[in-house]
mmCIF file of C-alpha atoms in Angstrom:
data_model
loop_
_atom_site.group_PDB
_atom_site.id
_atom_site.type_symbol
_atom_site.label_atom_id
_atom_site.label_comp_id
_atom_site.label_asym_id
_atom_site.label_seq_id
_atom_site.Cartn_x
_atom_site.Cartn_y
_atom_site.Cartn_z
ATOM 1 C CA MET X 1 82.546 107.958 111.137
ATOM 2 C CA SER X 2 80.609 110.921 109.862
ATOM 3 C CA GLU X 3 81.759 113.220 107.093
ATOM 4 C CA THR X 4 82.672 115.872 109.672
ATOM 5 C CA GLN X 5 85.217 113.489 111.149
ATOM 6 C CA VAL X 6 87.276 113.216 107.961
ATOM 7 C CA PRO X 7 90.401 115.359 108.417
ATOM 8 C CA PRO X 8 90.313 118.478 106.223
ATOM 9 C CA ARG X 9 93.800 117.784 104.875
ATOM 10 C CA ALA X 10 92.661 114.318 103.854
ATOM 11 C CA ARG X 11 90.000 115.630 101.518
ATOM 12 C CA THR X 12 90.562 115.877 97.783
ATOM 13 C CA ASN X 13 88.725 117.508 94.921
ATOM 14 C CA GLU X 14 87.484 114.131 93.777
ATOM 15 C CA PRO X 15 83.873 113.142 94.437
ATOM 16 C CA ASP X 16 83.182 110.978 97.428
ATOM 17 C CA PRO X 17 83.571 107.265 96.793
ATOM 18 C CA ALA X 18 80.532 105.363 95.693
ATOM 19 C CA PRO X 19 78.792 103.786 98.700
ATOM 20 C CA GLY X 20 79.852 100.263 99.527
ATOM 21 C CA PRO X 21 78.168 96.995 98.570
ATOM 22 C CA VAL X 22 75.794 97.200 101.527
ATOM 23 C CA SER X 23 73.951 100.191 100.108
ATOM 24 C CA ARG X 24 74.144 99.924 96.308
ATOM 25 C CA PRO X 25 73.997 97.169 93.725
ATOM 26 C CA PHE X 26 77.160 95.091 93.516
ATOM 27 C CA VAL X 27 78.111 96.283 90.031
ATOM 28 C CA ALA X 28 78.492 99.984 90.852
ATOM 29 C CA PRO X 29 81.016 99.636 93.720
ATOM 30 C CA LEU X 30 82.846 96.931 91.764
ATOM 31 C CA ARG X 31 83.238 99.267 88.813
ATOM 32 C CA TYR X 32 84.438 102.018 91.136
ATOM 33 C CA ALA X 33 87.051 99.709 92.690
ATOM 34 C CA ALA X 34 88.057 98.027 89.414
ATOM 35 C CA PRO X 35 91.360 99.916 88.905
ATOM 36 C CA ALA X 36 92.489 98.969 92.408
ATOM 37 C CA LEU X 37 91.500 95.320 92.029
ATOM 38 C CA LEU X 38 93.013 94.955 88.561
ATOM 39 C CA GLY X 39 96.217 96.651 89.702
ATOM 40 C CA TYR X 40 96.411 94.479 92.795
ATOM 41 C CA VAL X 41 95.847 91.265 90.839
ATOM 42 C CA ALA X 42 98.454 92.309 88.267
ATOM 43 C CA VAL X 43 101.066 92.870 90.975
ATOM 44 C CA ARG X 44 100.318 89.565 92.677
ATOM 45 C CA LEU X 45 100.356 87.641 89.387
ATOM 46 C CA THR X 46 103.761 89.188 88.702
ATOM 47 C CA GLY X 47 105.007 87.885 92.016
ATOM 48 C CA LEU X 48 103.592 84.423 91.331
ATOM 49 C CA ALA X 49 105.142 84.360 87.876
ATOM 50 C CA ILE X 50 108.563 85.247 89.293
ATOM 51 C CA LEU X 51 108.201 82.495 91.897
ATOM 52 C CA LEU X 52 107.142 79.817 89.421
ATOM 53 C CA VAL X 53 109.813 80.684 86.840
ATOM 54 C CA THR X 54 112.543 80.786 89.486
ATOM 55 C CA ALA X 55 111.347 77.525 91.027
ATOM 56 C CA SER X 56 111.262 75.822 87.628
ATOM 57 C CA ALA X 57 114.827 76.982 86.925
ATOM 58 C CA GLN X 58 115.919 75.411 90.217
ATOM 59 C CA GLY X 59 113.961 72.217 89.666
ATOM 60 C CA LYS X 60 111.607 72.952 92.573
ATOM 61 C CA ASP X 61 107.844 73.036 92.954
ATOM 62 C CA GLY X 62 106.977 76.679 93.491
ATOM 63 C CA LEU X 63 103.270 76.062 93.968
ATOM 64 C CA LEU X 64 103.981 73.598 96.773
ATOM 65 C CA ARG X 65 105.559 76.439 98.765
ATOM 66 C CA LEU X 66 102.205 78.191 98.785
ATOM 67 C CA TYR X 67 100.156 75.419 100.375
ATOM 68 C CA GLY X 68 102.336 72.466 101.340
ATOM 69 C CA ARG X 69 104.703 73.734 104.014
ATOM 70 C CA TRP X 70 104.893 75.621 107.294
ATOM 71 C CA ASP X 71 101.676 76.907 108.889
ATOM 72 C CA SER X 72 99.552 75.847 105.904
ATOM 73 C CA LEU X 73 99.959 72.224 106.962
ATOM 74 C CA TRP X 74 98.747 72.980 110.489
ATOM 75 C CA TYR X 75 95.595 74.606 109.129
ATOM 76 C CA GLN X 76 94.936 71.707 106.773
ATOM 77 C CA ARG X 77 95.278 69.191 109.577
ATOM 78 C CA ILE X 78 92.863 71.157 111.777
ATOM 79 C CA ALA X 79 90.426 71.297 108.850
ATOM 80 C CA GLU X 80 90.626 67.530 108.418
ATOM 81 C CA HIS X 81 90.876 66.240 111.986
ATOM 82 C CA GLY X 82 89.979 69.140 114.284
ATOM 83 C CA TYR X 83 92.152 70.264 117.160
ATOM 84 C CA GLY X 84 94.273 67.872 119.166
ATOM 85 C CA LEU X 85 97.785 67.711 117.695
ATOM 86 C CA THR X 86 100.713 68.469 119.998
ATOM 87 C CA VAL X 87 104.309 68.164 118.838
ATOM 88 C CA THR X 88 107.277 68.070 121.223
ATOM 89 C CA LEU X 89 110.469 69.280 119.566
ATOM 90 C CA PRO X 90 113.963 67.935 120.367
ATOM 91 C CA ASP X 91 114.680 71.011 122.498
ATOM 92 C CA GLY X 92 111.671 70.200 124.679
ATOM 93 C CA THR X 93 109.356 72.958 123.469
ATOM 94 C CA VAL X 94 105.745 71.959 122.924
ATOM 95 C CA HIS X 95 103.823 73.115 119.849
ATOM 96 C CA SER X 96 100.053 72.705 120.033
ATOM 97 C CA ASP X 97 97.674 73.300 117.143
ATOM 98 C CA LEU X 98 95.517 75.316 119.548
ATOM 99 C CA ALA X 99 97.797 78.238 118.694
ATOM 100 C CA PHE X 100 95.972 78.513 115.350
ATOM 101 C CA PHE X 101 92.626 80.276 115.213
ATOM 102 C CA PRO X 102 89.691 78.383 113.686
ATOM 103 C CA LEU X 103 88.126 80.446 110.883
ATOM 104 C CA LEU X 104 90.522 79.561 108.052
ATOM 105 C CA PRO X 105 90.429 75.782 108.657
ATOM 106 C CA ALA X 106 86.640 75.975 109.017
ATOM 107 C CA LEU X 107 86.395 77.679 105.621
ATOM 108 C CA GLU X 108 88.802 75.139 104.117
ATOM 109 C CA ARG X 109 86.666 72.294 105.392
ATOM 110 C CA ALA X 110 83.442 73.926 104.185
ATOM 111 C CA LEU X 111 84.794 74.654 100.703
ATOM 112 C CA HIS X 112 86.161 71.132 100.381
ATOM 113 C CA ALA X 113 82.730 69.761 101.335
ATOM 114 C CA LEU X 114 80.993 71.986 98.787
ATOM 115 C CA VAL X 115 83.517 71.273 96.015
ATOM 116 C CA PRO X 116 84.795 67.714 96.668
ATOM 117 C CA PRO X 117 87.312 67.703 93.783
ATOM 118 C CA LEU X 118 89.092 70.545 95.592
ATOM 119 C CA ASP X 119 91.276 69.069 98.324
ATOM 120 C CA LEU X 120 91.974 70.914 101.571
ATOM 121 C CA ALA X 121 95.223 72.364 100.260
ATOM 122 C CA GLY X 122 93.476 73.751 97.196
ATOM 123 C CA ALA X 123 90.619 75.009 99.342
ATOM 124 C CA GLY X 124 93.109 76.884 101.532
ATOM 125 C CA LEU X 125 94.626 78.569 98.494
ATOM 126 C CA ALA X 126 91.191 79.415 97.121
ATOM 127 C CA VAL X 127 90.102 81.017 100.390
ATOM 128 C CA SER X 128 93.342 82.976 100.644
ATOM 129 C CA TRP X 129 93.245 84.211 97.048
ATOM 130 C CA VAL X 130 89.604 85.286 97.198
ATOM 131 C CA ALA X 131 90.253 86.936 100.559
ATOM 132 C CA SER X 132 93.262 88.769 99.119
ATOM 133 C CA VAL X 133 91.063 90.455 96.518
ATOM 134 C CA ALA X 134 88.470 91.239 99.184
ATOM 135 C CA ALA X 135 91.257 92.722 101.329
ATOM 136 C CA ALA X 136 92.527 94.868 98.454
ATOM 137 C CA TRP X 137 88.964 96.056 97.877
ATOM 138 C CA GLY X 138 88.513 96.935 101.549
ATOM 139 C CA ILE X 139 91.847 98.750 101.688
ATOM 140 C CA PHE X 140 90.860 100.685 98.569
ATOM 141 C CA ALA X 141 87.492 101.550 100.114
ATOM 142 C CA VAL X 142 89.130 102.962 103.243
ATOM 143 C CA GLY X 143 91.782 104.875 101.303
ATOM 144 C CA ALA X 144 89.319 106.255 98.757
ATOM 145 C CA ARG X 145 86.886 107.418 101.406
ATOM 146 C CA LEU X 146 89.584 109.338 103.267
ATOM 147 C CA TYR X 147 91.889 110.565 100.496
ATOM 148 C CA GLY X 148 90.172 110.092 97.155
ATOM 149 C CA ARG X 149 89.902 107.338 94.582
ATOM 150 C CA ARG X 150 93.424 107.571 93.195
ATOM 151 C CA ALA X 151 94.995 107.330 96.646
ATOM 152 C CA GLY X 152 92.766 104.349 97.403
ATOM 153 C CA VAL X 153 93.896 102.598 94.226
ATOM 154 C CA LEU X 154 97.554 103.162 95.034
ATOM 155 C CA LEU X 155 97.085 102.071 98.644
ATOM 156 C CA ALA X 156 95.559 98.749 97.568
ATOM 157 C CA VAL X 157 98.148 98.091 94.847
ATOM 158 C CA LEU X 158 101.054 98.984 97.120
ATOM 159 C CA TRP X 159 99.709 96.500 99.660
ATOM 160 C CA GLY X 160 100.100 93.860 96.955
ATOM 161 C CA ALA X 161 103.727 94.964 96.550
ATOM 162 C CA TYR X 162 104.511 94.870 100.277
ATOM 163 C CA PRO X 163 107.922 93.192 100.859
ATOM 164 C CA THR X 164 106.332 90.024 102.287
ATOM 165 C CA ALA X 165 103.289 90.157 100.008
ATOM 166 C CA PHE X 166 104.078 86.633 98.810
ATOM 167 C CA VAL X 167 102.281 85.503 101.983
ATOM 168 C CA GLN X 168 99.115 86.950 100.435
ATOM 169 C CA SER X 169 99.314 84.137 97.872
ATOM 170 C CA MET X 170 99.790 81.408 100.481
ATOM 171 C CA ALA X 171 97.210 79.373 102.393
ATOM 172 C CA TYR X 172 97.778 81.596 105.417
ATOM 173 C CA THR X 173 95.416 83.816 107.423
ATOM 174 C CA GLU X 174 96.855 87.244 106.614
ATOM 175 C CA THR X 175 94.565 87.953 103.660
ATOM 176 C CA LEU X 176 91.426 86.703 105.402
ATOM 177 C CA PHE X 177 92.173 88.765 108.482
ATOM 178 C CA THR X 178 93.057 91.896 106.514
ATOM 179 C CA ALA X 179 89.865 91.629 104.459
ATOM 180 C CA LEU X 180 87.720 91.426 107.592
ATOM 181 C CA ALA X 181 89.662 94.211 109.321
ATOM 182 C CA ALA X 182 89.615 96.598 106.353
ATOM 183 C CA TRP X 183 85.886 96.207 105.767
ATOM 184 C CA SER X 184 85.230 96.533 109.499
ATOM 185 C CA LEU X 185 87.122 99.838 109.531
ATOM 186 C CA TYR X 186 85.225 100.973 106.455
ATOM 187 C CA ALA X 187 81.970 100.162 108.235
ATOM 188 C CA VAL X 188 83.063 102.326 111.165
ATOM 189 C CA LEU X 189 83.877 105.174 108.782
ATOM 190 C CA ARG X 190 80.317 104.911 107.456
ATOM 191 C CA ASP X 191 78.801 104.675 110.949
ATOM 192 C CA ARG X 192 77.686 101.090 110.375
ATOM 193 C CA TRP X 193 78.676 99.946 113.837
ATOM 194 C CA VAL X 194 76.871 96.619 114.004
ATOM 195 C CA SER X 195 78.402 95.569 110.678
ATOM 196 C CA ALA X 196 81.804 96.651 111.971
ATOM 197 C CA GLY X 197 81.339 94.585 115.120
ATOM 198 C CA LEU X 198 80.244 91.481 113.207
ATOM 199 C CA LEU X 199 83.215 91.730 110.852
ATOM 200 C CA ALA X 200 85.469 92.112 113.883
ATOM 201 C CA VAL X 201 84.011 88.883 115.272
ATOM 202 C CA GLY X 202 85.257 87.126 112.145
ATOM 203 C CA ALA X 203 88.643 88.810 112.431
ATOM 204 C CA GLY X 204 88.835 87.678 116.061
ATOM 205 C CA LEU X 205 88.342 84.085 114.929
ATOM 206 C CA THR X 206 91.167 84.448 112.414
ATOM 207 C CA ARG X 207 94.230 85.936 114.103
ATOM 208 C CA PRO X 208 95.173 87.071 117.637
ATOM 209 C CA VAL X 209 96.164 90.506 116.302
ATOM 210 C CA ALA X 210 92.434 91.169 116.073
ATOM 211 C CA ALA X 211 93.046 92.808 119.444
ATOM 212 C CA ALA X 212 94.218 95.830 117.414
ATOM 213 C CA LEU X 213 90.920 96.009 115.534
ATOM 214 C CA ILE X 214 88.914 95.536 118.729
ATOM 215 C CA ALA X 215 90.815 98.425 120.323
ATOM 216 C CA ALA X 216 90.238 100.614 117.254
ATOM 217 C CA ILE X 217 86.488 100.010 117.282
ATOM 218 C CA GLY X 218 86.262 100.512 121.030
ATOM 219 C CA ILE X 219 88.203 103.786 121.058
ATOM 220 C CA ALA X 220 86.388 105.091 117.968
ATOM 221 C CA GLY X 221 83.062 104.172 119.532
ATOM 222 C CA LEU X 222 83.809 106.055 122.734
ATOM 223 C CA TRP X 223 84.993 109.028 120.707
ATOM 224 C CA ARG X 224 81.803 108.903 118.639
ATOM 225 C CA LEU X 225 79.574 108.763 121.702
ATOM 226 C CA PHE X 226 81.211 111.410 123.852
ATOM 227 C CA VAL X 227 83.178 113.750 121.568
ATOM 228 C CA THR X 228 81.704 113.912 118.064
ATOM 229 C CA ARG X 229 78.102 113.218 118.960
ATOM 230 C CA ASP X 230 75.704 113.281 116.017
ATOM 231 C CA ALA X 231 71.924 113.163 116.241
ATOM 232 C CA GLY X 232 71.889 110.976 113.142
ATOM 233 C CA VAL X 233 73.800 108.172 114.855
ATOM 234 C CA ARG X 234 72.005 105.841 117.218
ATOM 235 C CA PRO X 235 74.050 105.339 120.409
ATOM 236 C CA GLY X 236 72.615 101.846 120.806
ATOM 237 C CA ARG X 237 74.135 100.754 117.504
ATOM 238 C CA VAL X 238 77.505 102.182 118.459
ATOM 239 C CA VAL X 239 77.411 100.340 121.778
ATOM 240 C CA ALA X 240 76.292 97.131 120.043
ATOM 241 C CA GLY X 241 79.183 97.311 117.593
ATOM 242 C CA VAL X 242 81.713 97.943 120.332
ATOM 243 C CA LEU X 243 80.378 95.042 122.424
ATOM 244 C CA LEU X 244 80.220 92.670 119.470
ATOM 245 C CA ALA X 245 83.798 93.344 118.333
ATOM 246 C CA PRO X 246 85.710 91.263 120.928
ATOM 247 C CA LEU X 247 83.360 88.247 120.929
ATOM 248 C CA GLY X 248 85.222 86.259 118.256
ATOM 249 C CA TRP X 249 88.614 86.623 119.919
ATOM 250 C CA LEU X 250 87.193 86.008 123.382
ATOM 251 C CA SER X 251 85.201 82.966 122.283
ATOM 252 C CA TYR X 252 88.303 81.188 121.020
ATOM 253 C CA VAL X 253 90.338 82.038 124.118
ATOM 254 C CA VAL X 254 87.478 80.679 126.252
ATOM 255 C CA PHE X 255 87.237 77.576 124.053
ATOM 256 C CA VAL X 256 90.918 76.800 124.652
ATOM 257 C CA ALA X 257 90.541 77.516 128.376
ATOM 258 C CA VAL X 258 87.591 75.106 128.707
ATOM 259 C CA ARG X 259 89.263 72.443 126.577
ATOM 260 C CA GLU X 260 92.473 72.563 128.585
ATOM 261 C CA GLY X 261 90.871 73.226 131.968
ATOM 262 C CA ASP X 262 92.966 76.331 132.548
ATOM 263 C CA PRO X 263 91.757 79.940 132.163
ATOM 264 C CA LEU X 264 95.190 80.954 130.854
ATOM 265 C CA ALA X 265 95.603 77.953 128.579
ATOM 266 C CA TYR X 266 95.638 79.918 125.333
ATOM 267 C CA PHE X 267 98.506 82.102 126.517
ATOM 268 C CA GLU X 268 100.409 79.033 127.697
ATOM 269 C CA VAL X 269 99.920 77.462 124.273
ATOM 270 C CA GLN X 270 101.360 80.576 122.662
ATOM 271 C CA ALA X 271 104.270 80.493 125.112
ATOM 272 C CA GLY X 272 105.026 76.991 123.883
ATOM 273 C CA TRP X 273 105.575 78.536 120.461
ATOM 274 C CA ASP X 274 107.770 81.188 122.135
ATOM 275 C CA ASN X 275 105.123 83.841 121.562
ATOM 276 C CA ARG X 276 105.007 85.947 124.706
ATOM 277 C CA VAL X 277 104.428 89.640 125.286
ATOM 278 C CA ASP X 278 107.736 90.877 126.693
ATOM 279 C CA GLY X 279 107.535 94.560 125.812
ATOM 280 C CA GLY X 280 110.206 94.292 123.136
ATOM 281 C CA VAL X 281 112.950 92.701 125.253
ATOM 282 C CA ALA X 282 113.498 89.829 122.802
ATOM 283 C CA LEU X 283 113.594 92.256 119.897
ATOM 284 C CA ALA X 284 116.193 94.460 121.591
ATOM 285 C CA ARG X 285 118.262 91.393 122.445
ATOM 286 C CA PHE X 286 118.127 90.206 118.825
ATOM 287 C CA VAL X 287 119.290 93.589 117.519
ATOM 288 C CA GLY X 288 122.137 93.587 120.035
ATOM 289 C CA GLU X 289 123.171 90.107 118.923
ATOM 290 C CA GLN X 290 123.295 91.253 115.319
ATOM 291 C CA PHE X 291 125.636 94.087 116.227
ATOM 292 C CA GLY X 292 127.805 91.598 118.090
ATOM 293 C CA ALA X 293 127.984 89.239 115.127
ATOM 294 C CA ASN X 294 128.114 91.781 112.286
ATOM 295 C CA VAL X 295 128.016 95.535 112.654
ATOM 296 C CA LEU X 296 126.599 95.954 109.153
ATOM 297 C CA ALA X 297 123.723 93.596 109.975
ATOM 298 C CA GLY X 298 122.967 95.610 113.083
ATOM 299 C CA LEU X 299 123.051 98.875 111.154
ATOM 300 C CA GLY X 300 120.801 97.341 108.521
ATOM 301 C CA LEU X 301 118.240 96.472 111.181
ATOM 302 C CA CYS X 302 118.400 99.994 112.574
ATOM 303 C CA ALA X 303 117.838 101.348 109.063
ATOM 304 C CA ALA X 304 114.798 99.097 108.722
ATOM 305 C CA PHE X 305 113.380 100.433 111.982
ATOM 306 C CA ALA X 306 114.049 103.955 110.763
ATOM 307 C CA VAL X 307 112.024 103.233 107.620
ATOM 308 C CA LEU X 308 109.244 101.789 109.778
ATOM 309 C CA GLY X 309 109.251 104.885 111.958
ATOM 310 C CA TRP X 310 109.168 107.128 108.900
ATOM 311 C CA ALA X 311 106.234 105.181 107.438
ATOM 312 C CA LEU X 312 104.237 105.637 110.639
ATOM 313 C CA TRP X 313 105.138 109.323 110.842
ATOM 314 C CA ALA X 314 104.246 109.904 107.182
ATOM 315 C CA ALA X 315 100.868 108.259 107.721
ATOM 316 C CA LEU X 316 99.983 109.964 110.987
ATOM 317 C CA ARG X 317 100.890 113.430 109.708
ATOM 318 C CA LEU X 318 98.081 112.947 107.177
ATOM 319 C CA ARG X 319 95.694 112.815 110.149
ATOM 320 C CA PRO X 320 93.919 109.592 109.197
ATOM 321 C CA ALA X 321 90.560 108.832 110.773
ATOM 322 C CA LEU X 322 90.856 107.688 114.392
ATOM 323 C CA PRO X 323 89.969 103.987 113.946
ATOM 324 C CA VAL X 324 92.377 103.614 111.014
ATOM 325 C CA ALA X 325 95.201 105.236 112.980
ATOM 326 C CA VAL X 326 94.579 103.209 116.145
ATOM 327 C CA TYR X 327 94.311 99.946 114.234
ATOM 328 C CA GLY X 328 97.434 100.522 112.133
ATOM 329 C CA VAL X 329 99.634 101.612 115.024
ATOM 330 C CA ALA X 330 98.353 98.825 117.283
ATOM 331 C CA VAL X 331 99.155 96.135 114.696
ATOM 332 C CA VAL X 332 102.744 97.417 114.487
ATOM 333 C CA VAL X 333 103.127 97.648 118.269
ATOM 334 C CA ILE X 334 101.754 94.139 118.817
ATOM 335 C CA SER X 335 104.178 92.844 116.199
ATOM 336 C CA LEU X 336 107.146 94.395 118.003
ATOM 337 C CA ILE X 337 106.430 93.623 121.658
ATOM 338 C CA GLY X 338 106.277 89.841 121.308
ATOM 339 C CA SER X 339 109.110 87.393 121.845
ATOM 340 C CA GLY X 340 108.509 85.380 118.673
ATOM 341 C CA TYR X 341 110.819 84.726 115.755
ATOM 342 C CA PHE X 342 112.225 88.006 114.459
ATOM 343 C CA GLY X 343 111.792 87.074 110.803
ATOM 344 C CA SER X 344 108.026 86.830 111.279
ATOM 345 C CA ARG X 345 107.615 90.471 112.230
ATOM 346 C CA PRO X 346 107.384 91.996 108.735
ATOM 347 C CA ARG X 347 104.650 89.466 107.937
ATOM 348 C CA LEU X 348 102.847 90.208 111.185
ATOM 349 C CA MET X 349 102.859 93.927 110.327
ATOM 350 C CA MET X 350 101.441 93.392 106.851
ATOM 351 C CA PRO X 351 97.767 93.853 107.884
ATOM 352 C CA SER X 352 98.722 97.408 108.928
ATOM 353 C CA PHE X 353 98.115 99.040 105.561
ATOM 354 C CA LEU X 354 98.491 102.345 107.429
ATOM 355 C CA LEU X 355 102.231 101.933 106.770
ATOM 356 C CA LEU X 356 101.611 102.465 103.052
ATOM 357 C CA LEU X 357 99.375 105.491 103.428
ATOM 358 C CA GLY X 358 102.144 108.090 103.126
ATOM 359 C CA PRO X 359 103.561 106.750 99.837
ATOM 360 C CA ALA X 360 100.070 106.169 98.430
ATOM 361 C CA VAL X 361 98.900 109.727 99.083
ATOM 362 C CA ALA X 362 102.214 111.163 97.869
ATOM 363 C CA LEU X 363 102.041 109.218 94.588
ATOM 364 C CA ALA X 364 98.400 110.178 94.180
ATOM 365 C CA GLY X 365 99.477 113.812 94.196
ATOM 366 C CA VAL X 366 102.013 113.379 91.398
ATOM 367 C CA ARG X 367 100.680 114.831 88.160
ATOM 368 C CA ARG X 368 102.548 112.453 85.865
ATOM 369 C CA LYS X 369 100.706 109.167 86.256
ATOM 370 C CA TRP X 370 103.547 107.195 84.713
ATOM 371 C CA VAL X 371 105.662 107.998 87.784
ATOM 372 C CA ALA X 372 103.213 106.121 90.001
ATOM 373 C CA VAL X 373 103.099 103.244 87.497
ATOM 374 C CA VAL X 374 106.901 102.961 87.459
ATOM 375 C CA VAL X 375 107.210 103.130 91.250
ATOM 376 C CA VAL X 376 104.482 100.575 91.868
ATOM 377 C CA GLY X 377 105.791 98.322 89.103
ATOM 378 C CA ALA X 378 109.324 98.398 90.496
ATOM 379 C CA ALA X 379 108.012 97.689 93.991
ATOM 380 C CA GLY X 380 105.978 94.764 92.665
ATOM 381 C CA VAL X 381 108.959 93.215 90.882
ATOM 382 C CA ALA X 382 111.197 93.701 93.934
ATOM 383 C CA SER X 383 108.541 92.116 96.137
ATOM 384 C CA GLY X 384 108.216 89.208 93.719
ATOM 385 C CA VAL X 385 111.974 88.602 93.651
ATOM 386 C CA TYR X 386 112.185 88.719 97.431
ATOM 387 C CA GLY X 387 109.230 86.357 97.677
ATOM 388 C CA ALA X 388 110.864 83.831 95.354
ATOM 389 C CA VAL X 389 114.103 83.946 97.351
ATOM 390 C CA ALA X 390 112.238 83.555 100.647
ATOM 391 C CA LEU X 391 109.905 80.760 99.560
ATOM 392 C CA LEU X 392 112.579 78.748 97.778
ATOM 393 C CA GLY X 393 114.987 79.183 100.664
ATOM 394 C CA ALA X 394 114.582 78.412 104.334
ATOM 395 C CA GLY X 395 110.999 79.578 104.449
ATOM 396 C CA PRO X 396 108.740 82.595 104.759
ATOM 397 C CA PRO X 397 109.541 85.095 107.481
#
């Protein structure tokens, strides 16, 4: 979006961020983002160290938890054999690998072919780890453009200290999707609509929650065309970006429909995994069950929702740019209105870095820099401890 669309309260006295990689040599934007990337990597390495030390003390393989269990195995099998696996569980539910979008396994297969010594599991980790840095960079770019460099740094580093940030170190799709989404939003902020649309195509081939990004680009595009019109922006490029955005998501849904001979096949596949849009009925039922089993557990869940509500309120009161706000809120809403496993919801919300905007901007305004260092460091250690407990226990939420 144009400079006039940046909320006045979001501006700082810092100079505007250096233009992104598309418009300047690679070194300059990398230098500008270096504090964010180094901070992010430091936080994630802390989490990995906690996991590996804890796993070693328990006689377990911590690294195996990052690539050798849960959804990682589904992606590896798709990378090796393509789609076609269907598993019927003892309770009669049917799990099809068509529930998993194709970009991550395609990248795993390509990297394995280019670097044969790297097996598919290692390729999955490599893609995820590289994508995590790209995601942190994109999050920094968005935050710095709207609220200044320091806020952008803190936003990226706090994303690495998110409670379920251990998933960012796994061979999962969260980092790849977040990287594509963050850079797509940054492209919109810079009025690079075709680039935004192309990045959204990739996001749509990565995770179904790309619907949030598609909505953000569409709404921002309409707003750009009819409300904040600017002679310097070509309407054709805006329209092209908006039309490109849903093609990745739609192409996979159509692929599943053609393969299965049913226009609603993709949604039926998701239903087999108990992933349906029910408007939050399953979530409300789960909360009620917790109160019935343990009042403290129920109150704890309500407290968690209160924190979530506060995070959204704190972000929106900063008047973030329209596409960032729409995307962040939509990711949270999509995560709450499905019928899937409750423990997955914090992970599903993780691409919504909007939730961290309030704390990031607040810490950026603190004069004593050591306060921000202590807060972020404590959050990183807490995230690492939680990640070790989760990964060495029943599994990631």
